Amino acid sequence: MILEIIDILGVVSFTISGVLVALRKKLDAFGVLIIGFVTATGGGTLRDLLLGVRPIWWLIDTRVVYTIIITALVSIVLRKYLKSVSRSLFLFDTIGVAMYTIAGIEKSLIINLDPVICVAIGIITACFGGVIRDILCRRIPVIFKKEIYATTCMLGGITFFALRQILPGNSVIINITSVMVIIIIRILAVKYKLQLPSLYKEKRKP
Amino acid sequence: MILEIIDILGVVSFTISGVLVALRKKLDAFGVLIIGFVTATGGGTLRDLLLGVRPIWWLIDTRVVYTIIITALVSIVLRKYLKSVSRSLFLFDTIGVAMYTIAGIEKSLIINLDPVICVAIGIITACFGGVIRDILCRRIPVIFKKEIYATTCMLGGITFFALRQILPGNSVIINITSVMVIIIIRILAVKYKLQLPSLYKEKRKP
Amino acid sequence: MILEIIDILGVVSFTISGVLVALRKKLDAFGVLIIGFVTATGGGTLRDLLLGVRPIWWLIDTRVVYTIIITALVSIVLRKYLKSVSRSLFLFDTIGVAMYTIAGIEKSLIINLDPVICVAIGIITACFGGVIRDILCRRIPVIFKKEIYATTCMLGGITFFALRQILPGNSVIINITSVMVIIIIRILAVKYKLQLPSLYKEKRKP
């Protein structure tokens, strides 16, 4: 149940995130729908392929595909209002990332994977849809931009497993807290321009 | 049987389409073969992975791999004649797209997926090989170019399911008609420069 | 056993190869780790997906993931020394390619695939990680650069099956010889700038 709600909320968020990028690239209506679709389904599809889950989540759960189509169409119709909300791309992307990270970890736990690998699957689930979106739209993949992005997913995953030690059995609290941790860290990271310490010597400005 | 012929004809068409793009990018002979191979197998491979079909079609059907190798070698040898036929890239791409769309829908129906999802799988089967080809060759993915492309696959898929209502059981007629519909729409779309209505305000030319 | 050692040695080599490319692109520490990870796991992951091997090799073999993390961290710490060794990128890439080609062929033989298809799987295993690395880092995919690359894997694969005819049962000798053949051919190819005969007319220099 929790897993289902996480899935659908993440789907809506990532579809909008994909639609906004595609609109910026001035794709036609069907191209916008395709980018919304791959952004929303890409990460979960790779997760299911890796875990060997059959069938892939969106193949039998028609709600997912209809949610994507309706979200994309509504977003296209309301595109002027979406665009004017300048932070919307960032916000929806962040919500989607948080939801998908935890959904990926949950599904990995079902087959008893090592926590480090669960977190890796969570990161893949959260980031891969955006990576495909960016490759198809010929942008620099968002995970390599300056603000910490995949790092945030990792911190959310660590929170998840820490809470499981402290509050075993409270999966609702653990899920919601972990999702909130990811969202808050990402908002703070962008607001205060947090980044990992540089590996490279900065050239001094004269 | 129909499914097999569709597969092989699509393989030849897509291999040539890949070879022509790779020749334009001046890849060496083995690079040309690789691009032909991924263009021909990419869409069907993703389809089989998504549907959970094992083993992947071209792993056990050695005819596919030998068809690709022979097609690619013949195309390389005859490259001057292929290139001089300026519409060949377009024509082979269109035939491949039509064949693969219907093959994807057919395979999805075997496991009783929802018609909307069958059409999505058909589009993926038809377009994904070309998308990989374009990403590897660093071109703008063909599905996002101005002429309607994935839209054509969708219209072919709708034709397929409409005919299934009207002529249940006549799978040969349904398949051939749907393939022809896709080919004709695509040729008309390119000839008359049909495109979806723009989502963006055109800047007026002074 | 042989298969395991090949896997781990290949993992180390490919991780370093990925780390070096990512450092050149000035990614942050986590981006470097991700590129190391996808370079090391990408080819084997696609191999396992295609062959239908479940679960994917690195999901249950935690040694792989820890090997990647440790190799990446050590490489980041020692990055100045790694970089100063100007040939290191090439050398590690070559060792990884040789190891993965043979590992891919071995795994394909377990399910009795046709030798031509085994070699194709070997090439995919060896090259796909590097292809993903290059697409993510927005470089020209390494398999299409002038020096023969995928061709080397094919020659190694042919060596493998030739030796199997001559020395049936001596899998250790066959594996080591095939790996060495790939490494030596690749080193010679780069040293003497060997390439496939051009398909294109060279413009004459005045």
XYZ file of C-alpha atoms in Angstrom:
618
model
C 0.000 0.000 0.000
C 2.699 2.464 1.110
C 4.764 1.147 -1.794
C 1.885 1.835 -4.202
C 1.328 5.415 -3.043
C 5.083 6.085 -3.234
C 5.074 4.690 -6.761
C 2.161 6.805 -8.006
C 3.325 10.054 -6.361
C 6.796 9.510 -7.764
C 5.321 8.817 -11.204
C 3.429 12.131 -11.228
C 6.462 14.087 -10.007
C 8.891 12.556 -12.492
C 6.454 12.856 -15.409
C 6.125 16.606 -14.748
C 9.906 16.880 -14.393
C 10.341 15.188 -17.789
C 7.618 17.297 -19.435
C 9.272 20.513 -18.236
C 12.681 19.546 -19.663
C 11.105 18.449 -22.962
C 9.145 21.720 -23.241
C 12.370 23.678 -22.766
C 13.896 21.668 -25.610
C 10.806 22.574 -27.745
C 9.890 18.972 -28.565
C 6.487 18.354 -30.155
C 3.553 17.084 -28.063
C 4.324 13.393 -28.590
C 8.012 13.919 -27.848
C 7.033 15.629 -24.598
C 4.857 12.629 -23.703
C 7.717 10.209 -24.486
C 10.197 12.107 -22.334
C 7.641 12.251 -19.507
C 7.168 8.509 -19.888
C 10.843 7.505 -19.856
C 11.635 9.877 -16.986
C 8.852 8.346 -14.890
C 9.445 4.706 -15.804
C 13.193 4.508 -16.535
C 14.525 4.122 -13.009
C 11.885 1.619 -11.885
C 12.293 -0.355 -15.090
C 16.043 -0.761 -14.599
C 15.401 -1.654 -10.942
C 12.935 -4.409 -11.908
C 15.260 -5.709 -14.633
C 18.188 -5.868 -12.197
C 16.163 -7.482 -9.398
C 14.571 -9.940 -11.831
C 11.052 -8.759 -10.890
C 8.573 -9.953 -13.562
C 6.603 -8.454 -15.058
C 8.039 -4.935 -15.017
C 5.862 -2.798 -12.723
C 4.180 -0.555 -15.343
C 3.340 -3.421 -17.753
C 0.517 -4.842 -15.658
C -0.339 -1.848 -13.492
C -2.262 0.157 -16.094
C -2.770 2.921 -13.504
C 0.888 3.854 -13.994
C 0.611 4.339 -17.755
C -2.684 6.222 -17.514
C -1.274 8.388 -14.693
C 1.673 9.296 -16.935
C -0.526 10.064 -19.970
C -2.990 12.193 -17.975
C -0.209 13.986 -16.059
C 1.641 14.738 -19.289
C -1.471 16.001 -21.084
C -2.521 18.202 -18.136
C 1.037 19.520 -17.858
C 1.115 20.341 -21.577
C -2.228 22.179 -21.367
C -1.186 24.091 -18.259
C 2.386 24.616 -19.467
C 2.316 28.404 -19.164
C 1.458 28.203 -15.481
C 3.982 25.409 -14.864
C 6.746 27.370 -16.481
C 5.998 30.566 -14.605
C 6.543 28.668 -11.355
C 10.283 28.806 -11.786
C 11.132 26.348 -9.041
C 8.678 23.696 -10.129
C 11.191 21.663 -12.116
C 13.462 21.456 -9.119
C 10.691 20.705 -6.638
C 9.037 17.916 -8.632
C 12.382 16.390 -9.444
C 13.300 16.356 -5.750
C 10.025 14.748 -4.663
C 10.362 12.098 -7.370
C 13.954 11.369 -6.393
C 13.059 10.904 -2.732
C 10.061 8.671 -3.480
C 11.939 6.473 -5.938
C 14.996 6.051 -3.714
C 12.897 4.565 -0.921
C 10.762 2.508 -3.345
C 13.971 1.011 -4.762
C 15.312 0.150 -1.309
C 11.972 -1.412 -0.286
C 11.867 -3.652 -3.360
C 15.497 -4.712 -2.849
C 14.774 -5.671 0.747
C 12.035 -8.055 -0.417
C 14.749 -10.277 -1.891
C 17.078 -9.748 1.095
C 19.939 -7.903 -0.569
C 22.870 -6.433 1.357
C 22.103 -2.889 2.650
C 24.915 -1.347 0.554
C 23.397 -2.925 -2.566
C 19.873 -1.872 -1.539
C 21.093 1.721 -1.372
C 22.773 1.353 -4.782
C 19.470 0.082 -6.225
C 17.677 2.997 -4.550
C 20.074 5.471 -6.184
C 19.680 3.764 -9.581
C 15.869 3.817 -9.265
C 15.902 7.495 -8.386
C 18.502 8.751 -10.854
C 18.285 6.570 -13.950
C 15.034 8.050 -15.331
C 16.565 11.521 -15.137
C 19.788 10.281 -16.718
C 17.885 8.824 -19.718
C 15.842 12.031 -19.958
C 19.039 14.080 -20.064
C 20.815 11.815 -22.569
C 17.792 11.860 -24.912
C 17.530 15.669 -24.568
C 21.302 16.025 -24.930
C 21.814 17.753 -21.585
C 24.589 17.139 -19.057
C 23.213 14.323 -16.850
C 21.713 15.941 -13.774
C 23.545 13.587 -11.384
C 26.844 15.191 -12.382
C 25.803 18.788 -11.824
C 27.378 20.649 -8.982
C 24.643 20.324 -6.370
C 24.824 17.031 -4.531
C 22.183 14.805 -6.069
C 22.931 11.107 -5.935
C 24.743 11.854 -2.659
C 21.379 12.948 -1.239
C 19.855 9.595 -2.172
C 22.712 7.842 -0.409
C 22.152 9.877 2.764
C 18.420 9.049 2.584
C 19.300 5.370 2.233
C 21.605 5.510 5.261
C 18.792 7.211 7.239
C 16.443 4.417 6.186
C 18.698 1.658 7.492
C 19.586 3.594 10.656
C 15.865 4.017 11.440
C 15.260 0.326 10.806
C 17.706 -0.435 13.611
C 16.102 2.090 15.967
C 12.415 1.565 15.118
C 12.086 -1.974 13.727
C 8.650 -2.655 12.263
C 7.524 0.968 11.877
C 7.792 0.934 8.103
C 5.413 3.890 7.591
C 7.441 6.166 9.892
C 10.734 4.929 8.439
C 9.563 5.547 4.857
C 8.098 9.010 5.464
C 11.095 10.156 7.532
C 13.608 8.930 4.940
C 11.703 10.640 2.116
C 11.564 13.898 4.099
C 15.301 13.673 4.899
C 16.126 13.424 1.183
C 13.822 16.329 0.261
C 15.154 18.577 3.050
C 18.843 17.810 2.371
C 18.366 18.486 -1.333
C 16.541 21.794 -0.729
C 19.236 22.903 1.748
C 21.991 21.759 -0.629
C 20.648 23.900 -3.463
C 19.741 26.865 -1.244
C 23.182 27.042 0.371
C 25.003 25.714 -2.701
C 26.436 22.806 -0.742
C 28.729 20.555 -2.673
C 31.244 17.835 -2.018
C 34.769 19.112 -1.362
C 36.524 19.581 -4.706
C 39.099 17.050 -5.882
C 40.688 19.628 -8.139
C 42.836 22.655 -7.439
C 40.905 25.832 -8.211
C 42.777 28.291 -10.337
C 43.217 31.448 -8.285
C 41.449 34.471 -9.665
C 43.828 37.443 -10.105
C 5.351 -17.721 -39.190
C 4.079 -14.199 -39.954
C 5.931 -13.111 -36.830
C 9.155 -14.690 -38.129
C 8.950 -13.050 -41.564
C 8.205 -9.674 -39.951
C 11.217 -10.155 -37.699
C 13.657 -10.996 -40.523
C 12.435 -8.282 -42.918
C 12.634 -5.749 -40.102
C 16.154 -6.966 -39.257
C 17.376 -6.406 -42.824
C 15.748 -2.960 -43.047
C 17.087 -1.741 -39.725
C 20.582 -3.142 -40.332
C 20.791 -1.167 -43.586
C 19.447 1.926 -41.834
C 22.160 1.590 -39.181
C 24.889 0.922 -41.745
C 23.958 4.066 -43.682
C 24.119 6.288 -40.601
C 27.453 4.751 -39.545
C 28.911 5.247 -43.042
C 27.955 8.936 -42.889
C 29.809 9.195 -39.586
C 32.834 7.575 -41.276
C 33.165 4.717 -38.778
C 35.504 1.864 -39.652
C 34.119 -1.436 -40.995
C 33.660 -3.043 -37.584
C 32.029 0.091 -36.188
C 29.591 0.009 -39.105
C 28.779 -3.628 -38.306
C 28.219 -2.799 -34.622
C 25.867 0.100 -35.411
C 23.966 -2.138 -37.851
C 23.725 -4.773 -35.137
C 22.451 -2.506 -32.353
C 20.004 -0.744 -34.670
C 18.520 -4.079 -35.724
C 18.487 -5.763 -32.309
C 18.078 -2.860 -29.844
C 14.311 -2.439 -29.976
C 13.495 -6.145 -29.894
C 15.997 -6.705 -27.091
C 14.399 -4.065 -24.873
C 10.960 -5.504 -25.753
C 12.023 -9.026 -24.690
C 13.673 -7.707 -21.510
C 10.520 -5.779 -20.572
C 8.158 -8.662 -21.374
C 10.403 -11.148 -19.577
C 10.764 -13.280 -22.727
C 13.738 -15.646 -22.323
C 15.997 -16.130 -24.072
C 16.252 -12.852 -25.976
C 15.132 -13.492 -29.573
C 18.504 -13.157 -31.369
C 20.438 -15.317 -28.843
C 18.997 -18.612 -30.001
C 17.784 -17.679 -33.475
C 21.174 -17.668 -35.226
C 19.438 -16.661 -38.471
C 19.055 -13.176 -37.014
C 22.757 -12.685 -36.296
C 23.845 -14.138 -39.633
C 21.216 -12.004 -41.424
C 22.670 -8.909 -39.758
C 26.286 -9.835 -40.563
C 25.538 -10.659 -44.206
C 23.302 -7.592 -44.665
C 25.955 -5.333 -43.149
C 28.794 -6.806 -45.260
C 26.766 -6.587 -48.481
C 25.744 -3.012 -47.619
C 29.376 -2.062 -46.968
C 30.493 -3.566 -50.281
C 27.655 -1.902 -52.211
C 27.879 1.335 -50.206
C 28.379 3.599 -53.232
C 25.124 2.418 -54.789
C 23.270 2.594 -51.453
C 24.397 6.145 -50.873
C 23.501 7.354 -54.344
C 19.906 6.259 -53.677
C 19.275 9.309 -51.540
C 15.947 8.155 -50.114
C 17.159 4.715 -49.120
C 17.897 5.638 -45.506
C 14.390 6.948 -45.091
C 12.702 4.054 -46.867
C 14.486 1.274 -44.991
C 13.981 3.048 -41.707
C 10.247 3.334 -42.414
C 9.846 -0.341 -43.341
C 11.769 -1.397 -40.240
C 9.688 0.863 -38.006
C 6.416 -0.529 -39.371
C 7.543 -4.166 -39.059
C 8.881 -3.758 -35.529
C 5.817 -1.886 -34.249
C 3.507 -4.740 -35.202
C 5.985 -7.412 -34.004
C 6.110 -5.655 -30.623
C 2.318 -5.526 -30.357
C 2.013 -9.207 -31.350
C 4.480 -10.321 -28.676
C 2.744 -8.196 -26.031
C -0.622 -9.750 -26.880
C 0.794 -13.214 -26.192
C 0.971 -12.299 -22.499
C -2.398 -10.469 -22.601
C -1.277 -6.922 -21.872
C -3.639 -3.945 -22.005
C -3.944 -2.506 -25.579
C -2.465 0.863 -24.506
C 0.579 -0.949 -23.107
C 0.830 -3.179 -26.203
C 1.035 -0.029 -28.331
C 3.681 1.426 -25.977
C 5.733 -1.779 -26.370
C 5.248 -1.568 -30.160
C 6.588 2.000 -30.178
C 9.543 1.001 -27.972
C 10.350 -1.969 -30.239
C 10.242 0.220 -33.331
C 12.066 3.281 -32.016
C 14.606 2.093 -29.443
C 17.118 0.625 -31.942
C 17.186 3.932 -33.795
C 17.514 5.848 -30.540
C 20.574 3.796 -29.496
C 22.023 4.204 -33.018
C 21.620 7.965 -32.776
C 23.008 8.217 -29.244
C 26.078 6.151 -30.193
C 26.583 8.243 -33.349
C 25.934 11.457 -31.398
C 22.973 12.566 -33.530
C 19.686 14.068 -32.346
C 17.462 11.029 -31.682
C 15.300 10.506 -34.755
C 12.078 10.250 -32.738
C 12.397 13.924 -31.815
C 12.867 15.258 -35.301
C 10.118 17.339 -36.795
C 8.382 14.730 -38.902
C 5.940 12.623 -36.921
C 7.709 9.352 -36.196
C 6.622 7.652 -32.973
C 3.185 9.175 -33.630
C 3.022 7.069 -36.800
C 3.679 3.924 -34.777
C 0.871 4.891 -32.424
C -1.550 5.353 -35.336
C -0.481 1.946 -36.714
C -1.124 0.415 -33.292
C -4.600 1.973 -33.120
C -5.313 0.610 -36.629
C -4.205 -2.842 -35.446
C -6.625 -2.905 -32.510
C -9.471 -1.379 -34.540
C -9.066 -4.105 -37.181
C -9.010 -6.776 -34.481
C -12.499 -5.643 -33.472
C -13.757 -5.611 -37.060
C -12.011 -8.715 -38.410
C -11.299 -10.990 -35.441
C -9.081 -13.937 -36.349
C -7.710 -12.574 -39.616
C -4.247 -11.978 -38.214
C -2.500 -11.960 -41.611
C -4.772 -9.221 -42.990
C -4.597 -7.252 -39.738
C -0.790 -7.390 -39.690
C -0.258 -6.477 -43.335
C -2.816 -3.653 -43.240
C -1.338 -2.161 -40.067
C 2.184 -2.291 -41.493
C 1.006 -0.614 -44.724
C -0.843 2.078 -42.751
C 2.351 2.989 -40.871
C 4.446 3.063 -44.062
C 1.898 5.174 -45.961
C 1.327 7.658 -43.126
C 5.060 8.110 -42.668
C 5.685 8.653 -46.409
C 2.810 11.166 -46.579
C 4.015 12.863 -43.397
C 7.489 13.424 -44.823
C 6.254 14.321 -48.333
C 3.790 16.939 -47.094
C 5.873 17.890 -44.064
C 3.054 17.021 -41.687
C 3.751 17.644 -38.062
C 1.879 17.865 -34.800
C 0.496 21.354 -34.050
C 3.233 23.358 -32.337
C 3.108 23.947 -28.599
C 5.254 27.035 -28.949
C 4.615 30.500 -30.288
C 6.535 31.033 -33.502
C 8.554 34.200 -33.610
C 7.211 36.308 -36.450
C 9.657 36.944 -39.215
C 10.038 40.658 -40.004
C 37.159 -20.118 -9.719
C 38.922 -18.900 -12.865
C 35.680 -17.106 -13.710
C 35.686 -15.417 -10.294
C 39.275 -14.203 -10.538
C 38.641 -12.911 -14.055
C 35.592 -11.076 -12.783
C 37.376 -9.389 -9.871
C 40.505 -8.424 -11.848
C 38.299 -7.003 -14.582
C 36.277 -5.094 -11.990
C 39.394 -3.426 -10.576
C 40.737 -2.545 -14.032
C 37.470 -1.113 -15.330
C 36.784 0.815 -12.119
C 40.174 2.542 -12.440
C 39.505 3.192 -16.123
C 36.185 4.831 -15.238
C 37.686 6.839 -12.381
C 40.400 8.238 -14.665
C 37.886 9.400 -17.295
C 35.645 10.933 -14.622
C 38.597 12.773 -13.046
C 39.471 14.250 -16.437
C 35.892 15.507 -16.709
C 36.290 17.071 -13.225
C 33.283 15.302 -11.694
C 32.871 15.487 -7.917
C 33.898 12.528 -5.713
C 30.502 10.815 -5.854
C 30.269 11.287 -9.623
C 33.688 9.660 -9.955
C 32.462 6.707 -7.873
C 29.312 6.373 -10.024
C 31.294 6.396 -13.280
C 33.691 3.812 -11.825
C 30.693 1.714 -10.835
C 28.878 1.801 -14.193
C 32.104 1.209 -16.121
C 32.860 -1.880 -14.044
C 29.335 -3.295 -13.890
C 27.703 -2.116 -17.147
C 28.975 -4.794 -19.513
C 28.408 -7.698 -17.150
C 24.964 -6.388 -16.254
C 23.855 -6.267 -19.889
C 25.369 -9.747 -20.393
C 23.384 -11.172 -17.470
C 20.181 -9.423 -18.616
C 20.568 -10.820 -22.140
C 21.439 -14.332 -20.971
C 18.629 -14.285 -18.415
C 21.070 -14.976 -15.557
C 19.361 -14.162 -12.249
C 20.259 -12.493 -10.044
C 22.622 -10.083 -11.787
C 26.185 -10.953 -10.743
C 26.967 -7.914 -8.540
C 23.642 -8.004 -6.647
C 24.492 -11.022 -4.541
C 28.281 -11.003 -4.798
C 28.944 -8.170 -2.343
C 32.692 -8.549 -3.013
C 32.121 -6.869 -6.373
C 30.485 -3.758 -4.939
C 33.031 -3.441 -2.136
C 35.877 -3.993 -4.623
C 34.514 -1.134 -6.741
C 34.050 1.220 -3.763
C 37.524 0.512 -2.352
C 39.205 0.699 -5.785
C 37.462 3.998 -6.537
C 38.349 5.538 -3.153
C 42.003 4.429 -3.377
C 42.176 5.720 -6.962
C 40.739 9.079 -5.895
C 43.228 9.397 -3.030
C 46.158 8.399 -5.260
C 44.847 10.341 -8.270
C 47.999 12.441 -8.721
C 50.140 9.337 -9.121
C 47.588 7.623 -11.360
C 47.427 10.624 -13.654
C 51.169 11.014 -13.919
C 51.324 7.470 -15.283
C 50.096 8.613 -18.673
C 49.515 5.166 -20.090
C 47.552 3.890 -17.133
C 44.139 4.653 -18.616
C 45.009 2.642 -21.700
C 46.579 -0.240 -19.821
C 43.756 -0.740 -17.332
C 41.175 -0.408 -20.044
C 42.937 -3.092 -22.084
C 43.210 -5.552 -19.194
C 39.545 -5.033 -18.336
C 38.484 -5.518 -21.954
C 40.419 -8.785 -22.249
C 39.103 -10.170 -18.951
C 35.475 -9.257 -19.683
C 35.509 -10.633 -23.230
C 36.501 -14.079 -22.007
C 34.158 -13.916 -18.992
C 31.281 -13.118 -21.364
C 32.137 -16.027 -23.651
C 32.430 -18.412 -20.696
C 29.014 -17.445 -19.344
C 27.429 -17.792 -22.798
C 28.880 -21.274 -23.197
C 27.156 -22.385 -19.990
C 23.816 -22.084 -21.808
C 25.225 -23.594 -25.039
C 24.916 -20.618 -27.368
C 26.308 -20.621 -30.909
C 30.023 -19.583 -31.008
C 29.261 -16.477 -33.112
C 26.727 -15.359 -30.519
C 29.126 -16.199 -27.654
C 31.683 -13.870 -29.237
C 29.010 -11.160 -29.668
C 28.159 -11.483 -25.954
C 31.897 -11.324 -25.135
C 32.241 -8.084 -27.116
C 29.136 -6.615 -25.445
C 30.447 -7.575 -21.990
C 33.805 -5.987 -22.707
C 32.666 -2.818 -24.462
C 29.307 -1.837 -23.018
C 30.628 -0.517 -19.679
C 33.012 1.770 -21.542
C 30.243 2.857 -23.903
C 27.992 3.882 -20.977
C 30.946 5.645 -19.332
C 31.587 7.601 -22.526
C 27.926 8.469 -23.119
C 27.538 9.695 -19.519
C 30.771 11.709 -19.793
C 29.749 12.958 -23.255
C 32.812 11.559 -25.030
C 32.963 9.789 -28.390
C 32.362 6.104 -27.512
C 35.767 4.431 -27.302
C 34.728 1.530 -29.539
C 34.504 3.934 -32.491
C 37.913 5.494 -32.095
C 40.519 4.774 -34.690
C 42.474 2.040 -32.942
C 40.884 -1.350 -33.364
C 39.042 -2.076 -30.151
C 35.987 -4.282 -30.509
C 37.886 -5.994 -33.337
C 40.482 -7.060 -30.766
C 37.772 -8.690 -28.670
C 36.546 -10.553 -31.725
C 40.067 -11.854 -32.464
C 40.376 -12.963 -28.819
C 37.054 -14.763 -29.133
C 38.179 -16.534 -32.304
C 41.394 -17.558 -30.496
C 39.298 -18.927 -27.644
C 37.209 -21.179 -29.904
C 40.225 -22.228 -31.982
C 42.065 -23.313 -28.803
C 38.975 -25.202 -27.618
C 39.247 -27.335 -30.762
C 42.988 -27.907 -30.297
C 43.137 -28.304 -26.515
C 39.698 -29.468 -25.351
C 39.315 -29.444 -21.558
C 42.276 -27.173 -20.793
C 40.082 -24.251 -19.798
C 42.784 -22.519 -17.707
C 45.266 -22.478 -20.604
C 42.561 -21.484 -23.082
C 41.398 -18.591 -20.890
C 44.861 -17.228 -20.090
C 46.057 -17.514 -23.696
C 42.952 -15.784 -25.072
C 43.260 -12.950 -22.544
C 46.947 -12.502 -23.411
C 46.171 -12.511 -27.150
C 43.665 -9.652 -26.690
C 46.088 -7.623 -24.540
C 49.028 -8.115 -26.935
C 47.008 -7.351 -30.090
C 45.613 -4.195 -28.515
C 49.052 -2.992 -27.362
C 50.535 -3.686 -30.802
C 47.551 -2.025 -32.495
C 48.034 1.184 -30.538
C 51.849 1.133 -30.738
C 51.896 0.667 -34.511
C 48.637 2.563 -35.074
C 47.050 -0.430 -36.737
C 43.555 0.111 -38.033
C 41.083 -1.557 -40.315
C 41.457 -0.594 -43.985
C 39.478 2.608 -44.576
C 36.105 2.464 -46.322
C 36.445 6.087 -47.373
C 38.603 7.832 -49.907
C 41.240 9.916 -48.176
C 41.513 13.451 -49.399
C 45.002 13.872 -50.840
C 47.162 16.343 -49.056
C 48.584 18.993 -51.422
